Short mmCIF file of C-alpha atoms in Angstrom, two decimals:
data_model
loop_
_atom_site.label_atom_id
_atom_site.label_comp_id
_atom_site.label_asym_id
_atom_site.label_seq_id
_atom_site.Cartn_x
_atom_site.Cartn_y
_atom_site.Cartn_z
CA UNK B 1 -39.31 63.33 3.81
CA UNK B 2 -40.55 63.67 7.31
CA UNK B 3 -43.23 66.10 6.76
CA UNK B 4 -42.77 70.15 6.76
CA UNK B 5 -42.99 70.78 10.74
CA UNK B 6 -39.80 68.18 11.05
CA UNK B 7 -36.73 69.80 10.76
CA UNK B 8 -34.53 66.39 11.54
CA UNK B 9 -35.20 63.21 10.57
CA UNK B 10 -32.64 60.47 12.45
CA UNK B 11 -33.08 57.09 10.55
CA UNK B 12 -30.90 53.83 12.25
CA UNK B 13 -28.47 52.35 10.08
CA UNK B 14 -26.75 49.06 10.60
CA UNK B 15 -23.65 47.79 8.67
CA UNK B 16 -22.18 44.33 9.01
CA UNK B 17 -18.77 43.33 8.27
CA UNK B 18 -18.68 39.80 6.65
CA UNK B 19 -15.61 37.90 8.31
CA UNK B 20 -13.75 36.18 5.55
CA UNK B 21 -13.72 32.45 6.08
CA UNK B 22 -11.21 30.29 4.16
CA UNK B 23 -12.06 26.37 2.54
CA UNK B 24 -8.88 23.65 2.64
CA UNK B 25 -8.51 21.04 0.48
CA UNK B 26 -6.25 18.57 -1.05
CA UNK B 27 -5.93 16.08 -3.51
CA UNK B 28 -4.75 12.60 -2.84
CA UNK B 29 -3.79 9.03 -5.05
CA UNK B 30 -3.67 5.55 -3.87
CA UNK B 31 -1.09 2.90 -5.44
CA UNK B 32 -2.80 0.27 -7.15
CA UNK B 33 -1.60 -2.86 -7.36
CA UNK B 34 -3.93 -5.41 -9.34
CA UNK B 35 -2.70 -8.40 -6.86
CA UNK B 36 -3.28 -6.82 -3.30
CA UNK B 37 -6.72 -7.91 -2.53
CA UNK B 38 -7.59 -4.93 -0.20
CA UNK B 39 -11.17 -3.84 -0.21
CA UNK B 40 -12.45 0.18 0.19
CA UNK B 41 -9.25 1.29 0.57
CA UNK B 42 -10.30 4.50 0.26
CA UNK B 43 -12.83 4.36 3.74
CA UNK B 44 -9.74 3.46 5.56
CA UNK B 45 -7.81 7.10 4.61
CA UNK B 46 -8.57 9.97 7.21
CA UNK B 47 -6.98 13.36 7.32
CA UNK B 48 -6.80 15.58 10.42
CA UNK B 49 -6.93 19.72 10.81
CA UNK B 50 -3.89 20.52 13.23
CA UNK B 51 -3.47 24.23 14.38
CA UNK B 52 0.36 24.88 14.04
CA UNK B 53 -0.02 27.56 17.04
CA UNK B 54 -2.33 28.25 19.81
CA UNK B 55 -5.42 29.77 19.11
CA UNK B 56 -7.52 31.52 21.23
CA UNK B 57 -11.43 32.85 21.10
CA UNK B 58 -12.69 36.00 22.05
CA UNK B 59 -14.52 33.83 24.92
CA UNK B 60 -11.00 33.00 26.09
CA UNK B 61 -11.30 28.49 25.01
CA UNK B 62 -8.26 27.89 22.73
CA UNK B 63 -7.19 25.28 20.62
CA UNK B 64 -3.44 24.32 21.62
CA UNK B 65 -0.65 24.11 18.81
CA UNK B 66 -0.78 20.63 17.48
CA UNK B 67 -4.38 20.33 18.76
CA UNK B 68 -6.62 18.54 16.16
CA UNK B 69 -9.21 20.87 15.06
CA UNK B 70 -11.26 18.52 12.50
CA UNK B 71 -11.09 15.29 10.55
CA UNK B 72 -12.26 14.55 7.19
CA UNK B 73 -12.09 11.17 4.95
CA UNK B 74 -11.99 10.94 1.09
CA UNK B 75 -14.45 11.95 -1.62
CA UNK B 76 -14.18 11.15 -5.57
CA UNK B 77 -16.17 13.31 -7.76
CA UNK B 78 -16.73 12.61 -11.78
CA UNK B 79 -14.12 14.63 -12.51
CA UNK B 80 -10.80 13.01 -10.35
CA UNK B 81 -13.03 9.16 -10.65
CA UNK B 82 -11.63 9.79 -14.81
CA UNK B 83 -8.25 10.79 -13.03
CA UNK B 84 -8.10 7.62 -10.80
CA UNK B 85 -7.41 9.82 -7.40
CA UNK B 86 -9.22 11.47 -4.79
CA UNK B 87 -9.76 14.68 -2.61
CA UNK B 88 -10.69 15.71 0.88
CA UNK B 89 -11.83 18.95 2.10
CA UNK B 90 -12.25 20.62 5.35
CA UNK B 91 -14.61 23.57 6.24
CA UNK B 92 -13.94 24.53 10.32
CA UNK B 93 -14.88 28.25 10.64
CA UNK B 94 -11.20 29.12 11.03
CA UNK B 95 -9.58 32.85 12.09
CA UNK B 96 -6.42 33.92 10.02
CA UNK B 97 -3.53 31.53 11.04
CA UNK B 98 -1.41 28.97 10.79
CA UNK B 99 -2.10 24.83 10.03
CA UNK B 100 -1.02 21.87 8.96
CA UNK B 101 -2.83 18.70 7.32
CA UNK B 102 -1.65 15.35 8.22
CA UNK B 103 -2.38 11.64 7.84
CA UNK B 104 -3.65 10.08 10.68
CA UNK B 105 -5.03 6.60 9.56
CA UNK B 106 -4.63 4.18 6.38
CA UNK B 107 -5.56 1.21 4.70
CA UNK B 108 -3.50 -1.68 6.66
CA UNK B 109 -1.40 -2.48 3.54
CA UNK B 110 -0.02 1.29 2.88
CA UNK B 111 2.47 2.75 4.23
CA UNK B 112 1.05 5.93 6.31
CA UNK B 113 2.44 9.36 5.53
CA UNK B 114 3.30 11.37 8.43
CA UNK B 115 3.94 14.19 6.53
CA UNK B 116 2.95 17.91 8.08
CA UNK B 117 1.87 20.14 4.98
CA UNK B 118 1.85 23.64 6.39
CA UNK B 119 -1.45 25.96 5.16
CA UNK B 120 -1.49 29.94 5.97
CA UNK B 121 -4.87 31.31 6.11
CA UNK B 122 -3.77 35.55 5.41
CA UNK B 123 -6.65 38.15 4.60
CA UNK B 124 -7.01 38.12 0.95
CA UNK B 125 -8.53 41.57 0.59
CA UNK B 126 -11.77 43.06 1.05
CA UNK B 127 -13.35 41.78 -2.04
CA UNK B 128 -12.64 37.98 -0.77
CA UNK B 129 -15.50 36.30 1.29
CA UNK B 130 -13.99 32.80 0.65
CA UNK B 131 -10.20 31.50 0.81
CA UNK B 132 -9.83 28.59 -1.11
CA UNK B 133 -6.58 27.06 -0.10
CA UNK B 134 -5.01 23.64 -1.93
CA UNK B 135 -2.75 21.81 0.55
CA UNK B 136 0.76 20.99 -1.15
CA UNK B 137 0.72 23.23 -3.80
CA UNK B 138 -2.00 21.68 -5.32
CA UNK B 139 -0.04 18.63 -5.82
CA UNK B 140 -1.53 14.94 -5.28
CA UNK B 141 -0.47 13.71 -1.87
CA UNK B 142 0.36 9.94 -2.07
CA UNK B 143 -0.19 6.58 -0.56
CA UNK B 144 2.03 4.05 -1.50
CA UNK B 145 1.67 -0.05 -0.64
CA UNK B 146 3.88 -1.58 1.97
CA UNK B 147 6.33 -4.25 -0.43
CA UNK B 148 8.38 -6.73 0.45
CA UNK B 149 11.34 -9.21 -1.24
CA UNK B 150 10.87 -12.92 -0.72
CA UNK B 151 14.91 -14.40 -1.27
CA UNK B 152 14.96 -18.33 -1.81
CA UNK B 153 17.61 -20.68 -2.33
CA UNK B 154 16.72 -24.41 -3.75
CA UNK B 155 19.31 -27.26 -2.71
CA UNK B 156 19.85 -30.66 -3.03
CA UNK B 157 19.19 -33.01 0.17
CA UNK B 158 23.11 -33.04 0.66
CA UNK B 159 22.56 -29.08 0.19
CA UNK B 160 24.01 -28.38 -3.24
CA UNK B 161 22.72 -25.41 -5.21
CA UNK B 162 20.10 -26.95 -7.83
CA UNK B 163 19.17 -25.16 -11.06
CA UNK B 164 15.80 -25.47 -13.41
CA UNK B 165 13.39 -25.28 -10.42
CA UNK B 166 10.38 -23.47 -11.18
CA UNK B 167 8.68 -22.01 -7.69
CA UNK B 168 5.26 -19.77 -8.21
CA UNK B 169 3.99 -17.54 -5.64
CA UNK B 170 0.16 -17.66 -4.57
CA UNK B 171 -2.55 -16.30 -3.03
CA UNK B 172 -2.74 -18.13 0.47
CA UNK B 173 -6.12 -19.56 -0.37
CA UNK B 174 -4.49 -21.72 -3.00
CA UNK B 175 -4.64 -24.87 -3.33
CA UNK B 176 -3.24 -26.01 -7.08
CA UNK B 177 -0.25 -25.05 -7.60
CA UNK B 178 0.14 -24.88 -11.28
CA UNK B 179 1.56 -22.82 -13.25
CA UNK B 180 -1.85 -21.05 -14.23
CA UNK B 181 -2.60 -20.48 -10.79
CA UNK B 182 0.80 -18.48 -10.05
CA UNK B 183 0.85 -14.73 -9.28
CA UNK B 184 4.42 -14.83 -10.23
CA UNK B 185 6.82 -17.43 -11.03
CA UNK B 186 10.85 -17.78 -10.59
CA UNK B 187 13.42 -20.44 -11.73
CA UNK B 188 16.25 -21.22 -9.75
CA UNK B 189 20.14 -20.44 -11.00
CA UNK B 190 22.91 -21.88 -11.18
CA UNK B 191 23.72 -20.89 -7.84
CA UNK B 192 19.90 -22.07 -6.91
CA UNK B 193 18.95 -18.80 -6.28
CA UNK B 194 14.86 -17.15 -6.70
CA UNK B 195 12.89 -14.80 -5.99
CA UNK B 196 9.79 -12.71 -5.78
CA UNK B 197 10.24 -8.56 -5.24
CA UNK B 198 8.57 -5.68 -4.72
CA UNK B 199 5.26 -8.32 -3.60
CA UNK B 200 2.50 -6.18 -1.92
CA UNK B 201 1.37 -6.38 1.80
CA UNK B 202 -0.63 -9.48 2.52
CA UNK B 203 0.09 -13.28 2.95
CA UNK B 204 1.25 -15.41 0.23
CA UNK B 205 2.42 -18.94 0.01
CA UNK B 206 5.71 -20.21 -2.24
CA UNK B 207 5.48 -23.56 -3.47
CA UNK B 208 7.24 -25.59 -6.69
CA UNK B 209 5.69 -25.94 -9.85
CA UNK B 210 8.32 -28.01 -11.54
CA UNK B 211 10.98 -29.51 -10.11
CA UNK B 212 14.55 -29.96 -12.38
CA UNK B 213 15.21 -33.32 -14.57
CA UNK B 214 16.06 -36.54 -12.35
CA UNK B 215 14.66 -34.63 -9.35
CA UNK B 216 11.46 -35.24 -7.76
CA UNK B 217 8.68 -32.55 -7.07
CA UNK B 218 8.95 -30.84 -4.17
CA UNK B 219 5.16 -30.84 -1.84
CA UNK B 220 6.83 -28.58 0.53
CA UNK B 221 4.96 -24.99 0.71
CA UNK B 222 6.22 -22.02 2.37
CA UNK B 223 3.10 -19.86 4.44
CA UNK B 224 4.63 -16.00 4.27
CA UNK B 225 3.49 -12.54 5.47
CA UNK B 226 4.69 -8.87 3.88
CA UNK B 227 3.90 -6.68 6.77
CA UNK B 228 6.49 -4.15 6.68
CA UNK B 229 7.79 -2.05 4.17
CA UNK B 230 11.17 -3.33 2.52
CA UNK B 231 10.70 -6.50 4.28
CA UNK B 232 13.12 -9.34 3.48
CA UNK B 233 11.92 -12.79 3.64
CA UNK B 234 14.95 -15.70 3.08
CA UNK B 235 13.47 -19.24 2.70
CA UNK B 236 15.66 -22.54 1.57
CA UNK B 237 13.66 -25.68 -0.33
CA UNK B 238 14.72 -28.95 -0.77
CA UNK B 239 14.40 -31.52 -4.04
CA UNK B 240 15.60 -35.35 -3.38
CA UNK B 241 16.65 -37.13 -6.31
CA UNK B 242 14.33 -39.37 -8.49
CA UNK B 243 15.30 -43.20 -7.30
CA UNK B 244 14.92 -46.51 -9.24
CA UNK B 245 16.40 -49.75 -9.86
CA UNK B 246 17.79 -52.25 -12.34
CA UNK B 247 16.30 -56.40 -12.13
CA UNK B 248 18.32 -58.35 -13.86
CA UNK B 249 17.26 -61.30 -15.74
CA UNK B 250 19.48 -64.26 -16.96
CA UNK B 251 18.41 -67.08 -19.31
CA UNK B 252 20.06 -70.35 -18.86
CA UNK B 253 21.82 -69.34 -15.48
CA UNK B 254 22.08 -67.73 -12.21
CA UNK B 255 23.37 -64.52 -11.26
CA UNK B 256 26.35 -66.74 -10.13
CA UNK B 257 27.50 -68.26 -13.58
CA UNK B 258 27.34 -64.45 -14.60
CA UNK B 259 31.03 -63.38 -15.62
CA UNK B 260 30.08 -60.18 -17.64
CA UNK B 261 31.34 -56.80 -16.02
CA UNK B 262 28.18 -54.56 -14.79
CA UNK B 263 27.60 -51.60 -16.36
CA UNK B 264 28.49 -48.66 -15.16
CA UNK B 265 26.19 -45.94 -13.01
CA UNK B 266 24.17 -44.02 -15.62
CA UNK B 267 24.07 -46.39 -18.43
#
């Protein structure tokens, strides 16, 4: 009420419109492999923000399709810790449009995904301040170790397959190898054929743990390194035969006055 000599009373009234802003997120899992010694793998994961088209600001900068518009590492809350994976979020004041999420660095011994998973960021109605939006459907995007096969073949010195030989694989600060110490261990066929497969990134040494009856034990070690995914490493070992001899002693007589036949090899 303005009083009874005011006939109009003109009171200033200011609305503002809320601009809806949208959240992105996604969930990711790292392979774990008890025998790849990599450390924080998790610090080494980083996501980028990629607009999929141009986008341009009222004050006429843009952001060019492709152009990275934010990155973001990895976070583990209580709740994905008990699931054994991890999540990332990004939170760029973005206008309606279209993105993409993409790897753009990993731990060395993973294979990097260069996978583009498309977002859409639409107006979600009047009643919506915040977009959340789950990358991949919500599904768990994944980061899987680079593996290799190591192929072996054990031989004799004259190069004939050899069976029964037991070859571990180790950690390449090893230094006894026994059977205890072995990550893995392989015997040789009968076609002297061994092998490790599906061994994780990293470097690894081969060496014998027992050699096969009347052979002697190999010292030879093999240095190796995994660094690509389905890598195939072929290595060939050695054994040389165990060697002795017979002395021969005769009472009443030399080894000339000896008429006896010898006996034969092996008896």
């Amino acid at each position: 009420y303005g009083g009874q000599d005011v006939e109009l009373v003109n009171e200033d009234l200011s609305v503002e419109n809320v601009r809806q802003k949208v959240e992105i997120s996604f969930k990711k899992s790292i392979e774990i492999d008890d025998i790849y010694r990599g450390e924080d793998i998790d610090e080494h994961i980083t996501f980028g923000l990629f607009a999929t088209e141009e986008i341009v600001a009222a004050d006429g900068s843009s952001v060019p399709a492709d152009g990275l518009i934010e990155t973001t590492g990895l976070s583990q809350k209580l709740i994905e810790l008990l699931a054994g994976g991890y999540s990332g979020e990004f939170k760029t004041d973005l206008p309606l449009g279209a993105y993409y999420i993409q790897e753009i660095d990993t731990d060395e011994g993973y294979i990097l995904d260069d996978t583009k998973y498309d977002v859409s960021f639409e107006y979600a109605g009047q009643d919506t301040e915040l977009v959340e939006i789950e990358a991949n459907n919500g599904e768990a995007i994944e980061n899987n170790l680079i593996r290799g096969d190591i192929i072996g073949h054990k031989v004799t010195e004259d190069g004939t397959d050899l069976e029964g030989a037991v070859i571990g694989l180790f950690y390449d600060d090893e230094t006894d190898f026994t059977a205890a110490n072995a990550i893995m261990t392989s015997t040789s066929d009968e076609n002297g054929a061994f092998g490790f497969y599906d061994v994780p990134y990293g470097n690894w040494v081969i060496a014998e743990i027992s050699a096969p009856s009347g052979y002697m034990l190999s010292g030879e070690t093999h240095e190796l390194f995994i660094g690509e995914d389905m890598q195939v490493i072929e290595i060939s070992a050695k054994n040389a035969p165990k060697i002795g001899y017979v002395e021969l002693t005769f009472d009443g007589g030399s080894m000339d006055e000896y008429t006896g036949s010898m006996p034969k090899t092996g008896d």
